[in-house]
């Protein structure tokens, strides 16, 4: 019997492919610690082996493991070794190494092609084919396996070139900057080929904001009334106050006469279908980070709910039966929106600017069998509503423009009103700002109800938020649809940036400043964009992988030489910025700036005035923000400590303040009578510990989510303090001793407050 070996990228995707191809008869088996799936079809035996991503991992030879002893120039030219990353999967594959046919069914993109071809060296490949699909639906999978294509080795080479170049640049420059600044181990400075110019964008924007000098300008507003109030503004720019005051005195309390009135209808066009970048931008408006949004989208794809989420395409393929998908959505909570689309005589989708052939735009392919919750529900709904909005009619708006003479001075009144909501009825994430202007007649006289001279200032450019940063990266060809979300996530996790809008940290600023002062080219997008074009040339076969990698090595030698000549200056720049710290705002005691300085194991909060008493060490593993309130005990400012997965904690800025001590004591230790104090482990987990530690080692783990409130009660079984946990609408009492009789059976309802 013919044996077909199918390679899938992930377990969930593999299960679904096997389920479809086998017509629900596949069986999961285990071999040498790894799972595979087996089924028969058309008198052929099929074995599907799901991987967990890459089975091989690029690395340097073991001679270069010691950062301090390695010669970085030798590291640049070192050969790249590929170590087995998933031995269990390899062992399973070897059981079927003599298969008659090998079908690669990984995600169809550069990374997926590389993952699929990595396994071939462990197999006695005879006939190798590729199944190309964009959605894990029955039709797409059956079509893909009935019409297999050839493996694209150039596409795999382009992914491997990126992997090797990123490894070399990242390892060499990370080691150099970490050693040069004396920041090793967990405090190392991460340097990435795309990460660095992305940080450069954020730094440049910050410098523009700081150097911005506001200029005053003036606006004159008159509020007229015709059944309703509407506003008109002086039609020329006013930068001189005296001129503005003169004109204002001439128009104040004077009537207006309509010189002209125009009114026209226009379309507000439907949005284009989702590509990856636009999807991640819209998800960020929902408060979902790009990394999490992509993670959720991938899981929805593997559940067969949406199409493949990594795509540049903004034009639906003609082969997609759009009407059929809308009809499926009629059986969901989006039935009303689906009916709107189906009520049209003809369904014509919107089109974006990019039409690609690898994958279609992101769209829903089926309805969940059980209700989604949390961020999964939000992401699925976002994709469904975007899809339906692209198929519905344009909105229609009416634009009104009135030119009004007031004592010889022209004022403009502009209005915009929605006439037909169109796609706004479906895509609830967008709104249209309306301004009312009534219908007016030429020479009509209008009486002013209110006259106002407004003094304003020009504003600096805004900081990037995650959405605008993604857009800037796409326009500058920084990274790819598959990597941009991960690059932004790394900037946060490596303490280069914070917040949203995105603000550069002292570490990020010192690092990028040292690069710009030495070799600004690697902080510019152009060099990275050139490399992305080289990747495309490898994929198209006009350049080889070795040519591109070797050219990148030569470039890195030149860059490293520049940095090595300024090692001491780089050390000083980075550490000077770190010792200055991040501004928290103004000191409430003397008005000077407050700084937050991050050290390896603690923070320092200090005032810019050395004589100020605000100079405290804060031992915390969370993110610190200055709060608006003052401590009720000592009147110093309060700080908010934000930890992942926990409710924010508000404390006095002075760690020794009685407010903090009293707040953190939850009761008496039943072992020795000491205080049970709320503490945080080195891994960010909260627990209660005895104040007499290390003499007393009593500790109690606590729930990580929700707000804790102390009570005056003691557990009748063990003597530990009873605590109230507030998690959303749920309030319940529990004993911190997990196995206590008080908590037995996990029936929290019996302890409800």
XYZ file of C-alpha atoms in Angstrom:
753
model
C 0.000 0.000 0.000
C 1.304 3.454 -0.922
C 2.492 5.440 2.104
C 2.018 9.213 2.120
C 3.869 11.225 4.779
C 2.224 14.617 5.455
C 4.147 17.325 7.307
C 2.049 19.860 9.240
C 3.443 22.879 11.087
C 1.457 22.643 14.330
C -0.595 20.036 16.182
C -3.924 21.884 15.951
C -3.544 22.457 12.209
C -2.441 18.831 11.717
C -5.466 17.456 13.556
C -7.819 19.532 11.437
C -6.149 18.565 8.136
C -6.295 14.868 9.057
C -9.902 15.196 10.233
C -10.924 16.644 6.861
C -8.894 14.320 4.615
C -9.940 11.190 6.520
C -13.624 12.170 6.614
C -13.484 12.058 10.429
C -11.829 8.594 10.648
C -8.243 9.594 11.559
C -6.621 8.168 14.681
C -3.975 9.808 16.836
C -1.024 7.596 17.757
C 2.224 7.994 19.681
C 5.756 7.037 18.727
C 8.926 7.705 20.723
C 7.300 10.406 22.787
C 5.766 12.262 19.844
C 2.273 12.188 18.328
C 1.320 11.401 14.761
C -2.030 10.899 13.044
C -2.873 7.974 10.761
C -5.725 7.331 8.323
C -6.510 5.577 5.053
C -7.857 7.316 1.982
C -8.250 6.095 -1.612
C -6.556 2.801 -0.679
C -3.466 4.683 0.499
C -1.978 4.848 3.980
C -1.491 8.400 5.229
C 0.633 9.439 8.186
C 0.529 13.068 9.294
C 3.322 14.298 11.588
C 2.640 17.673 13.227
C 5.717 19.668 14.161
C 5.959 22.459 16.714
C 7.521 24.994 14.396
C 11.153 24.604 13.387
C 12.860 21.241 13.965
C 16.287 22.841 13.471
C 17.785 25.896 15.153
C 20.570 28.086 13.742
C 23.495 28.649 16.098
C 27.228 29.234 16.257
C 29.769 26.519 17.066
C 30.268 25.898 20.809
C 33.676 27.699 20.653
C 31.757 31.005 20.703
C 29.580 30.355 23.767
C 31.644 32.552 26.097
C 30.674 36.154 25.330
C 33.693 37.700 27.037
C 36.292 35.481 25.349
C 34.828 35.425 21.824
C 36.441 37.475 19.056
C 33.485 39.274 17.484
C 35.139 39.592 14.065
C 35.624 35.814 13.996
C 32.030 35.407 15.120
C 30.849 37.384 12.077
C 32.557 34.954 9.703
C 31.789 31.832 11.700
C 29.975 28.993 10.001
C 26.348 28.530 11.046
C 25.449 25.169 12.552
C 21.934 23.774 12.679
C 21.116 21.858 15.846
C 18.099 19.626 16.239
C 15.480 21.548 18.188
C 12.739 18.920 18.271
C 14.303 15.463 18.561
C 10.985 13.771 19.286
C 9.520 14.939 16.011
C 12.650 13.829 14.142
C 12.465 10.373 15.740
C 8.843 10.037 14.662
C 9.635 11.183 11.112
C 12.426 8.615 10.816
C 9.878 5.827 11.367
C 8.381 6.823 8.014
C 11.550 7.968 6.224
C 10.940 5.592 3.296
C 7.468 6.966 2.512
C 6.499 6.889 -1.167
C 5.232 10.455 -1.160
C 6.022 13.410 1.080
C 3.487 16.238 1.174
C 4.505 19.453 2.910
C 1.399 21.062 4.418
C 2.932 23.792 6.546
C 1.775 27.420 6.384
C 2.369 28.742 2.889
C 4.875 31.528 3.468
C 8.653 31.837 3.740
C 8.827 30.526 7.282
C 6.441 27.659 6.560
C 8.395 26.634 3.467
C 11.626 26.552 5.491
C 10.017 24.520 8.300
C 8.734 22.036 5.744
C 12.044 21.619 3.912
C 14.065 21.261 7.134
C 12.697 17.753 7.671
C 13.703 16.481 4.229
C 17.301 15.791 5.286
C 15.994 13.168 7.719
C 13.928 11.375 5.063
C 14.687 9.309 1.976
C 12.744 11.703 -0.183
C 11.330 10.263 -3.396
C 8.367 12.295 -4.507
C 7.951 15.635 -2.723
C 4.876 17.821 -3.153
C 3.417 20.922 -1.577
C -0.191 21.457 -0.435
C -1.018 25.156 -0.629
C -4.053 26.438 1.278
C -5.180 29.648 2.959
C -7.922 28.350 5.231
C -8.455 25.128 7.141
C -11.843 24.466 5.572
C -13.012 21.261 3.953
C -13.054 22.705 0.437
C -9.632 24.393 0.666
C -7.896 21.355 2.178
C -9.390 18.877 -0.295
C -8.542 21.176 -3.217
C -4.979 21.690 -1.946
C -4.281 17.952 -1.631
C -5.932 17.188 -4.972
C -3.875 19.872 -6.724
C -0.453 19.814 -5.072
C 2.333 22.069 -6.344
C 6.122 21.921 -6.235
C 8.093 22.947 -3.167
C 9.542 26.459 -3.534
C 13.158 26.040 -2.399
C 13.970 29.662 -3.235
C 11.254 30.750 -0.796
C 12.788 28.517 1.881
C 16.253 29.933 1.125
C 15.000 33.484 1.610
C 13.698 32.561 5.072
C 16.956 30.842 5.944
C 18.962 33.866 4.783
C 16.934 36.101 7.114
C 17.420 33.624 9.957
C 21.200 33.572 9.499
C 21.577 37.327 9.022
C 19.422 38.094 12.056
C 21.435 35.602 14.113
C 24.792 37.095 13.088
C 23.809 40.758 13.499
C 21.874 40.127 16.679
C 24.584 38.046 18.365
C 27.525 40.277 17.405
C 25.958 43.631 18.270
C 24.118 42.348 21.362
C 27.411 41.032 22.736
C 29.286 44.198 21.847
C 26.801 46.627 23.425
C 26.221 44.452 26.496
C 29.947 44.132 27.182
C 30.693 47.765 26.313
C 28.049 49.028 28.770
C 28.784 46.399 31.468
C 25.236 45.064 31.223
C 25.400 41.287 31.092
C 23.250 38.306 32.046
C 19.606 39.280 32.527
C 20.399 42.978 31.967
C 21.964 42.434 28.521
C 21.208 44.936 25.755
C 19.355 43.287 22.904
C 20.176 44.510 19.403
C 18.170 43.468 16.356
C 18.505 44.217 12.662
C 14.910 45.514 12.398
C 14.404 46.304 16.067
C 17.105 49.009 16.048
C 15.745 51.198 13.184
C 12.239 50.793 14.633
C 13.547 52.162 17.932
C 15.247 54.881 15.866
C 11.829 56.018 14.583
C 10.541 56.347 18.142
C 13.689 58.220 19.249
C 13.473 60.689 16.362
C 9.844 61.421 17.140
C 10.755 62.003 20.798
C 13.504 64.453 19.782
C 11.022 66.320 17.542
C 8.630 66.635 20.480
C 11.329 67.889 22.854
C 12.753 70.403 20.419
C 9.358 71.694 19.374
C 8.797 75.369 20.112
C 5.074 76.210 20.199
C 3.855 79.256 18.333
C 0.763 81.203 19.259
C -2.007 81.763 16.769
C -5.530 83.112 16.997
C -8.974 82.048 15.816
C -12.156 84.083 15.786
C -15.322 82.030 16.176
C -18.872 83.298 15.778
C -21.816 81.117 16.767
C -24.845 81.845 14.599
C -28.303 80.402 15.042
C -30.876 79.253 12.526
C -33.123 76.770 14.297
C -29.874 75.374 15.746
C -26.487 76.790 16.640
C -23.656 76.482 14.122
C -20.136 77.909 14.094
C -18.187 80.001 11.591
C -14.466 80.839 11.721
C -12.437 83.756 10.367
C -11.137 82.673 6.993
C -7.479 83.757 7.285
C -4.524 82.752 9.445
C -3.938 85.056 12.421
C -0.537 84.938 14.105
C -0.390 88.513 15.408
C -2.470 89.246 18.523
C -2.969 92.944 17.747
C -4.310 92.137 14.290
C -6.601 89.479 15.763
C -7.906 91.883 18.416
C -8.546 94.587 15.798
C -10.553 92.243 13.565
C -12.419 90.869 16.569
C -13.437 94.372 17.673
C -14.755 95.043 14.146
C -16.926 91.915 13.959
C -18.071 91.598 17.574
C -21.849 91.850 17.923
C -22.216 92.457 14.176
C -24.676 90.441 12.026
C -23.517 88.246 9.150
C -24.637 88.158 5.527
C -24.425 84.954 3.478
C -22.196 85.509 0.426
C -22.474 81.939 -0.873
C -23.762 78.547 0.156
C -22.834 75.217 -1.436
C -24.092 71.731 -0.648
C -22.958 68.416 -2.137
C -23.268 64.704 -1.479
C -20.219 62.455 -1.438
C -19.334 58.845 -0.607
C -17.420 57.699 2.431
C -15.914 54.591 0.931
C -15.965 51.188 2.575
C -12.726 49.995 4.182
C -10.437 47.675 2.243
C -10.170 43.987 3.224
C -7.831 43.211 6.108
C -4.178 42.513 5.486
C -2.034 41.600 8.493
C -0.785 45.083 9.242
C -4.212 46.737 9.077
C -5.720 43.963 11.195
C -3.079 44.454 13.917
C -3.597 48.223 13.833
C -7.343 47.901 14.303
C -6.861 45.317 17.072
C -4.628 47.786 18.927
C -7.579 50.213 19.101
C -9.396 47.490 21.051
C -6.552 47.445 23.582
C -5.084 44.185 22.263
C -1.329 44.254 21.617
C -0.074 43.201 18.165
C 1.669 40.113 19.567
C -1.471 38.918 21.363
C -3.732 39.766 18.414
C -1.550 37.690 16.094
C -1.420 34.813 18.570
C -5.222 34.784 18.804
C -5.633 35.064 15.024
C -3.350 32.067 14.491
C -5.415 29.995 16.917
C -8.664 31.040 15.232
C -7.096 30.007 11.913
C -6.119 26.587 13.256
C -9.678 26.135 14.553
C -10.907 26.711 10.998
C -12.676 29.987 11.860
C -10.659 32.502 9.802
C -8.310 32.452 6.827
C -4.527 32.540 7.167
C -3.678 35.721 9.129
C -0.280 36.522 7.584
C -0.922 38.281 4.294
C -0.220 41.505 2.408
C -3.217 41.053 0.140
C -6.121 43.512 0.222
C -8.112 42.084 -2.713
C -10.372 39.027 -2.365
C -9.559 36.193 -4.744
C -12.277 35.570 -7.323
C -12.386 31.923 -6.220
C -13.758 32.867 -2.771
C -17.513 32.399 -2.591
C -18.254 35.560 -0.619
C -22.030 35.094 -0.626
C -21.702 31.592 0.799
C -19.649 32.910 3.730
C -22.218 35.639 4.429
C -24.967 33.003 4.442
C -23.007 31.022 7.036
C -22.821 34.143 9.198
C -26.631 34.389 9.111
C -26.577 31.500 11.590
C -24.523 33.505 14.070
C -24.896 36.580 16.256
C -24.110 38.622 13.115
C -27.332 37.600 11.354
C -28.647 41.179 11.205
C -25.446 42.452 9.580
C -25.371 39.465 7.198
C -28.968 40.244 6.160
C -27.948 43.810 5.311
C -25.273 42.501 2.950
C -27.556 39.883 1.398
C -30.318 42.464 0.854
C -28.230 44.092 -1.904
C -28.967 43.260 -5.529
C -25.332 42.408 -6.084
C -22.408 41.844 -3.702
C -19.325 43.680 -4.937
C -16.404 43.765 -2.479
C -14.130 46.736 -1.891
C -10.517 46.519 -3.079
C -7.313 47.672 -1.472
C -4.104 48.755 -3.193
C -2.198 45.464 -2.844
C -3.132 42.347 -4.804
C -0.930 39.354 -4.014
C -1.088 35.689 -5.008
C 0.129 33.920 -1.849
C -2.885 34.316 0.481
C -6.182 36.213 0.361
C -7.023 38.983 2.838
C -8.089 37.909 6.337
C -11.753 36.894 6.414
C -14.021 34.534 8.415
C -14.478 31.069 6.946
C -16.884 29.503 9.457
C -18.935 30.110 12.596
C -17.729 28.907 16.039
C -19.474 25.782 17.333
C -19.359 27.229 20.853
C -19.319 30.825 21.977
C -15.955 32.571 22.064
C -15.048 34.706 25.068
C -12.702 37.542 26.013
C -10.158 38.735 23.467
C -10.922 35.757 21.201
C -14.488 37.001 20.831
C -13.268 40.565 20.182
C -10.799 39.484 17.488
C -13.246 37.179 15.715
C -15.930 39.874 15.785
C -13.467 42.449 14.426
C -12.639 40.182 11.466
C -16.299 39.340 10.797
C -17.437 42.959 10.909
C -14.563 44.092 8.675
C -15.403 41.363 6.170
C -19.110 42.275 6.070
C -18.310 46.001 5.878
C -16.172 45.400 2.766
C -19.220 43.847 1.083
C -21.796 46.465 2.057
C -22.579 49.799 0.469
C -20.644 53.031 0.883
C -21.902 55.591 3.359
C -23.297 58.841 1.943
C -22.564 62.208 3.549
C -23.587 65.770 2.783
C -20.991 68.544 2.845
C -22.214 72.140 3.344
C -19.998 75.201 2.957
C -21.127 78.728 3.740
C -19.136 81.929 3.163
C -20.441 84.647 5.507
C -19.508 88.328 5.456
C -19.334 89.996 8.885
C -18.649 93.729 8.604
C -16.315 93.222 5.631
C -14.565 90.108 6.971
C -15.084 86.622 5.525
C -16.024 83.728 7.813
C -16.334 80.083 6.761
C -18.809 77.573 8.157
C -18.348 73.946 7.118
C -20.745 71.124 7.899
C -20.755 67.375 7.346
C -23.804 65.219 8.012
C -24.278 61.507 7.383
C -27.225 60.890 5.066
C -26.908 57.091 4.732
C -24.925 55.106 7.309
C -23.976 52.352 4.863
C -21.064 50.283 6.173
C -20.992 52.237 9.454
C -24.046 50.154 10.473
C -21.789 47.076 10.411
C -18.295 48.244 11.324
C -18.982 49.750 14.736
C -15.313 50.612 15.400
C -15.422 53.709 13.216
C -17.529 56.805 13.718
C -18.045 59.911 11.653
C -17.758 63.299 13.287
C -20.695 65.408 12.194
C -20.886 69.202 12.077
C -24.240 70.914 11.524
C -24.727 73.817 9.120
C -28.326 74.682 8.123
C -29.444 75.340 4.573
C -28.806 79.039 3.866
C -29.805 81.477 1.140
C -27.539 84.003 -0.547
C -27.775 87.449 1.133
C -29.584 85.919 4.122
C -28.857 87.897 7.289
C -27.707 85.938 10.351
C -27.508 87.158 13.925
C -24.571 86.080 16.012
C -25.292 84.533 19.398
C -21.719 84.312 20.675
C -18.393 85.893 19.630
C -15.072 84.445 20.772
C -11.386 85.298 20.259
C -9.409 82.115 20.898
C -5.695 82.036 21.660
C -4.121 78.722 20.688
C -0.661 77.183 20.347
C 0.734 74.930 17.671
C 1.244 71.413 18.994
C 4.238 69.088 18.657
C 3.906 65.901 16.611
C 2.221 63.102 18.493
C 4.117 60.129 19.803
C 3.560 56.944 17.854
C 0.914 54.670 19.208
C 1.116 50.979 18.320
C -1.188 51.472 15.338
C 0.730 54.380 13.789
C 4.051 52.632 14.490
C 2.881 49.564 12.566
C 1.831 51.825 9.691
C 5.208 53.586 9.679
C 7.061 50.249 9.692
C 5.001 49.025 6.738
C 5.542 52.207 4.716
C 9.309 52.066 5.352
C 9.517 48.319 4.643
C 10.756 47.616 8.181
C 10.173 43.949 8.923
C 7.457 41.851 7.318
C 3.799 41.098 7.907
C 4.958 38.107 9.966
C 7.516 39.888 12.157
C 6.374 43.476 12.875
C 4.151 42.566 15.815
C 6.981 40.552 17.368
C 9.497 43.397 16.921
C 7.237 45.849 18.762
C 6.691 43.287 21.522
C 10.464 42.920 21.951
C 10.936 46.671 22.287
C 8.560 46.560 25.249
C 9.877 43.374 26.849
C 13.486 44.544 26.614
C 12.702 47.857 28.313
C 13.471 50.073 25.317
C 9.977 51.594 25.234
C 6.967 51.860 27.498
C 3.301 52.856 27.339
C 0.917 53.477 24.463
C 1.463 56.090 22.964
C 4.972 54.685 22.807
C 7.590 56.480 24.883
C 11.285 55.690 24.733
C 12.939 54.699 28.043
C 16.343 55.934 29.287
C 17.874 52.594 28.238
C 16.367 52.893 24.761
C 17.433 56.512 24.453
C 21.010 55.916 25.605
C 21.370 52.909 23.338
C 20.033 54.552 20.175
C 21.931 57.772 20.891
C 25.206 55.819 21.075
C 24.403 54.246 17.685
C 23.490 57.547 16.023
C 26.687 59.171 17.336
C 28.795 56.323 15.903
C 27.130 54.794 12.848
C 23.674 56.258 12.230
C 23.106 54.105 9.151
C 22.066 51.026 11.125
C 19.406 53.083 12.910
C 17.911 54.150 9.561
C 15.210 52.134 7.768
C 16.979 52.186 4.398
C 19.567 49.524 5.200
C 16.951 47.107 6.523
C 14.641 47.844 3.583
C 17.488 47.006 1.165
C 17.925 43.662 2.876
C 14.181 42.939 2.595
C 14.473 43.569 -1.155
C 17.385 41.115 -1.255
C 15.141 38.518 0.422
C 12.602 39.037 -2.349
C 15.370 38.519 -4.918
C 16.336 35.211 -3.282
C 12.680 34.144 -3.376
C 12.452 35.053 -7.069
C 15.738 33.290 -7.870
C 17.688 36.372 -8.999
C 20.085 36.219 -6.017
C 21.474 33.343 -3.985
C 21.244 32.926 -0.242
C 25.043 32.777 0.162
C 25.567 36.010 -1.804
C 23.153 37.935 0.405
C 24.457 36.490 3.697
C 28.110 37.120 2.788
C 27.397 40.706 1.706
C 25.680 41.250 5.065
C 28.759 39.872 6.872
C 31.011 42.353 5.059
C 28.724 45.211 6.038
C 28.708 44.104 9.684
C 32.549 44.058 9.804
C 32.550 47.744 8.872
C 29.841 48.587 11.421
C 31.575 46.687 14.239
C 34.869 48.427 13.479
C 33.160 51.816 13.955
C 31.668 50.782 17.291
C 34.855 49.221 18.637
C 36.647 52.504 18.068
C 34.201 54.275 20.434
C 33.701 51.698 23.182
C 34.322 54.087 26.096
C 32.021 56.775 24.648
C 29.263 54.173 24.161
C 29.648 53.003 27.761
C 29.359 56.577 29.036
C 26.358 57.478 26.865
C 24.276 54.435 27.839
C 25.065 54.608 31.549
C 24.603 58.382 31.743
C 21.070 58.002 30.393
C 20.348 55.086 32.715
C 21.536 57.042 35.752
C 19.406 60.023 34.796
C 16.288 57.895 34.681
C 12.815 58.325 33.266
C 10.735 61.360 34.083
C 7.698 60.609 36.246
C 6.387 64.165 36.245
C 6.782 67.079 38.646
C 7.770 66.764 42.287
C 4.789 67.883 44.416
C 7.145 69.320 47.043
C 9.301 71.722 45.007
C 8.133 71.511 41.363
C 11.353 69.956 40.061
C 11.287 66.867 37.875
C 10.887 63.437 39.477
C 12.992 60.634 38.016
C 12.529 56.869 38.022
C 15.830 55.008 37.751
C 15.768 51.271 37.113
C 18.520 49.104 38.581
C 18.980 45.356 38.323
C 16.919 44.490 41.402
C 15.073 47.700 42.314
C 13.913 51.165 41.265
C 14.960 54.512 42.663
C 12.595 57.472 42.707
C 14.383 60.752 43.276
C 13.806 64.453 42.818
C 15.988 66.528 40.506
C 16.830 68.679 43.546
C 19.430 66.784 45.593
C 18.151 68.472 48.776
C 14.596 67.162 48.369
C 13.566 64.356 50.714
C 12.070 62.329 47.870
C 14.874 59.817 47.317
C 13.517 56.301 47.816
C 14.427 52.786 46.738
C 11.386 50.779 45.569
C 11.817 47.016 45.486
C 9.210 46.029 42.946
C 8.956 43.838 39.861
C 6.157 45.852 38.278
C 5.844 48.990 36.182
C 5.676 52.191 38.243
C 3.548 55.256 37.527
C 3.041 58.425 39.543
C -0.499 58.686 40.915
C -2.475 61.920 41.291
C -3.409 61.330 44.924
C -1.417 62.045 48.091
C -0.692 59.678 50.964
C -3.254 60.140 53.761
C -0.515 59.541 56.355
C 2.514 61.562 55.196
C 1.091 63.624 52.271
C 3.818 62.452 49.869
C 2.693 61.399 46.383
C 1.289 57.929 45.765
C 2.566 55.557 43.097
C 0.767 52.897 41.136
C 2.554 49.556 40.619
C 1.284 47.619 37.605
C 2.080 43.920 37.386
C 1.018 41.577 34.629
C -2.066 39.592 35.583
C -2.702 41.512 38.804
C -4.817 44.488 39.747
C -2.737 47.705 40.042
C -1.396 48.353 43.546
C -1.408 51.899 44.942
C 1.237 52.671 47.574
C 2.962 55.626 49.202
C 6.179 56.649 47.469
C 8.003 56.218 50.824
C 8.440 52.465 51.429
C 8.843 53.076 55.172
C 5.548 54.992 55.480
C 3.076 53.564 58.001
C 0.432 53.629 55.254
C 2.335 50.927 53.330
C 3.085 48.896 56.434
C -0.525 48.891 57.596
C -1.864 48.312 54.094
C 0.300 45.239 53.521
C -0.449 43.499 56.847
C -3.283 41.002 56.446
C -3.324 39.431 59.898
C -1.374 37.468 62.450
C 0.839 34.476 61.712
C -0.703 31.425 63.434
C 2.789 29.964 64.010
C 4.555 32.714 66.008
C 2.242 35.733 66.179
C 4.202 37.815 63.667
C 2.530 39.896 60.986
C 1.493 38.221 57.722
C 2.678 40.684 55.077
C 1.784 40.869 51.382
C 4.949 40.253 49.350
C 5.990 39.631 45.741
C 8.230 36.772 44.642
C 11.099 37.292 42.216
C 8.808 35.884 39.515
C 6.077 38.466 40.193
C 3.761 36.165 42.184
C 2.106 37.593 45.288
C 2.025 35.708 48.576
C 1.736 36.236 52.343
C 4.894 35.814 54.398
C 5.638 36.144 58.102
C 7.406 39.341 59.163
C 9.726 37.232 61.353
C 11.323 35.517 58.361
C 13.830 33.770 58.324
C 13.088 32.607 61.870
C 9.525 31.843 60.750
C 9.079 30.392 57.267
C 5.270 30.430 57.083
C 4.092 31.516 53.630
C 0.752 31.349 51.821
C 0.350 31.617 48.027
C -2.404 33.988 46.909
C -4.642 34.265 43.826
C -2.831 36.385 41.247
C -5.889 38.083 39.800
C -8.396 40.249 41.579
C -8.351 42.695 44.487
C -7.532 41.435 47.980
C -9.211 42.898 51.060
C -8.384 42.078 54.658
C -10.969 41.124 57.263
C -10.890 40.838 61.071
C -11.750 37.142 60.869
C -9.520 34.172 61.617
C -9.957 30.738 60.082
C -11.659 28.455 62.620
C -9.645 25.484 61.340
C -6.043 26.734 61.002
C -5.941 30.222 62.525
C -4.843 31.994 59.302
C -6.535 35.323 58.478
C -9.634 35.128 56.266
C -9.283 37.278 53.126
C -11.860 38.610 50.668
C -11.086 38.309 46.942
C -12.901 40.640 44.534
C -12.751 39.461 40.932
C -15.182 41.333 38.718
C -18.621 40.921 40.238
C -17.573 37.999 42.393
C -16.775 38.620 46.075
C -15.820 35.661 48.217
C -13.901 34.758 51.360
C -11.078 32.239 51.426
C -8.387 30.919 53.719
C -4.863 31.429 52.334
C -3.961 27.879 53.418
C -4.974 26.120 50.212
C -5.726 22.683 51.704
C -7.623 24.100 54.670
C -11.033 22.652 55.542
C -12.448 26.162 54.995
C -11.762 25.849 51.254
C -12.480 22.113 50.946
C -14.162 20.958 47.771
C -13.440 24.207 45.935
C -17.056 25.279 46.476
C -16.359 28.961 46.647
C -20.068 29.758 46.505
C -20.533 28.689 50.129
C -18.132 31.437 51.214
C -19.704 34.238 49.190
C -19.824 37.578 50.925
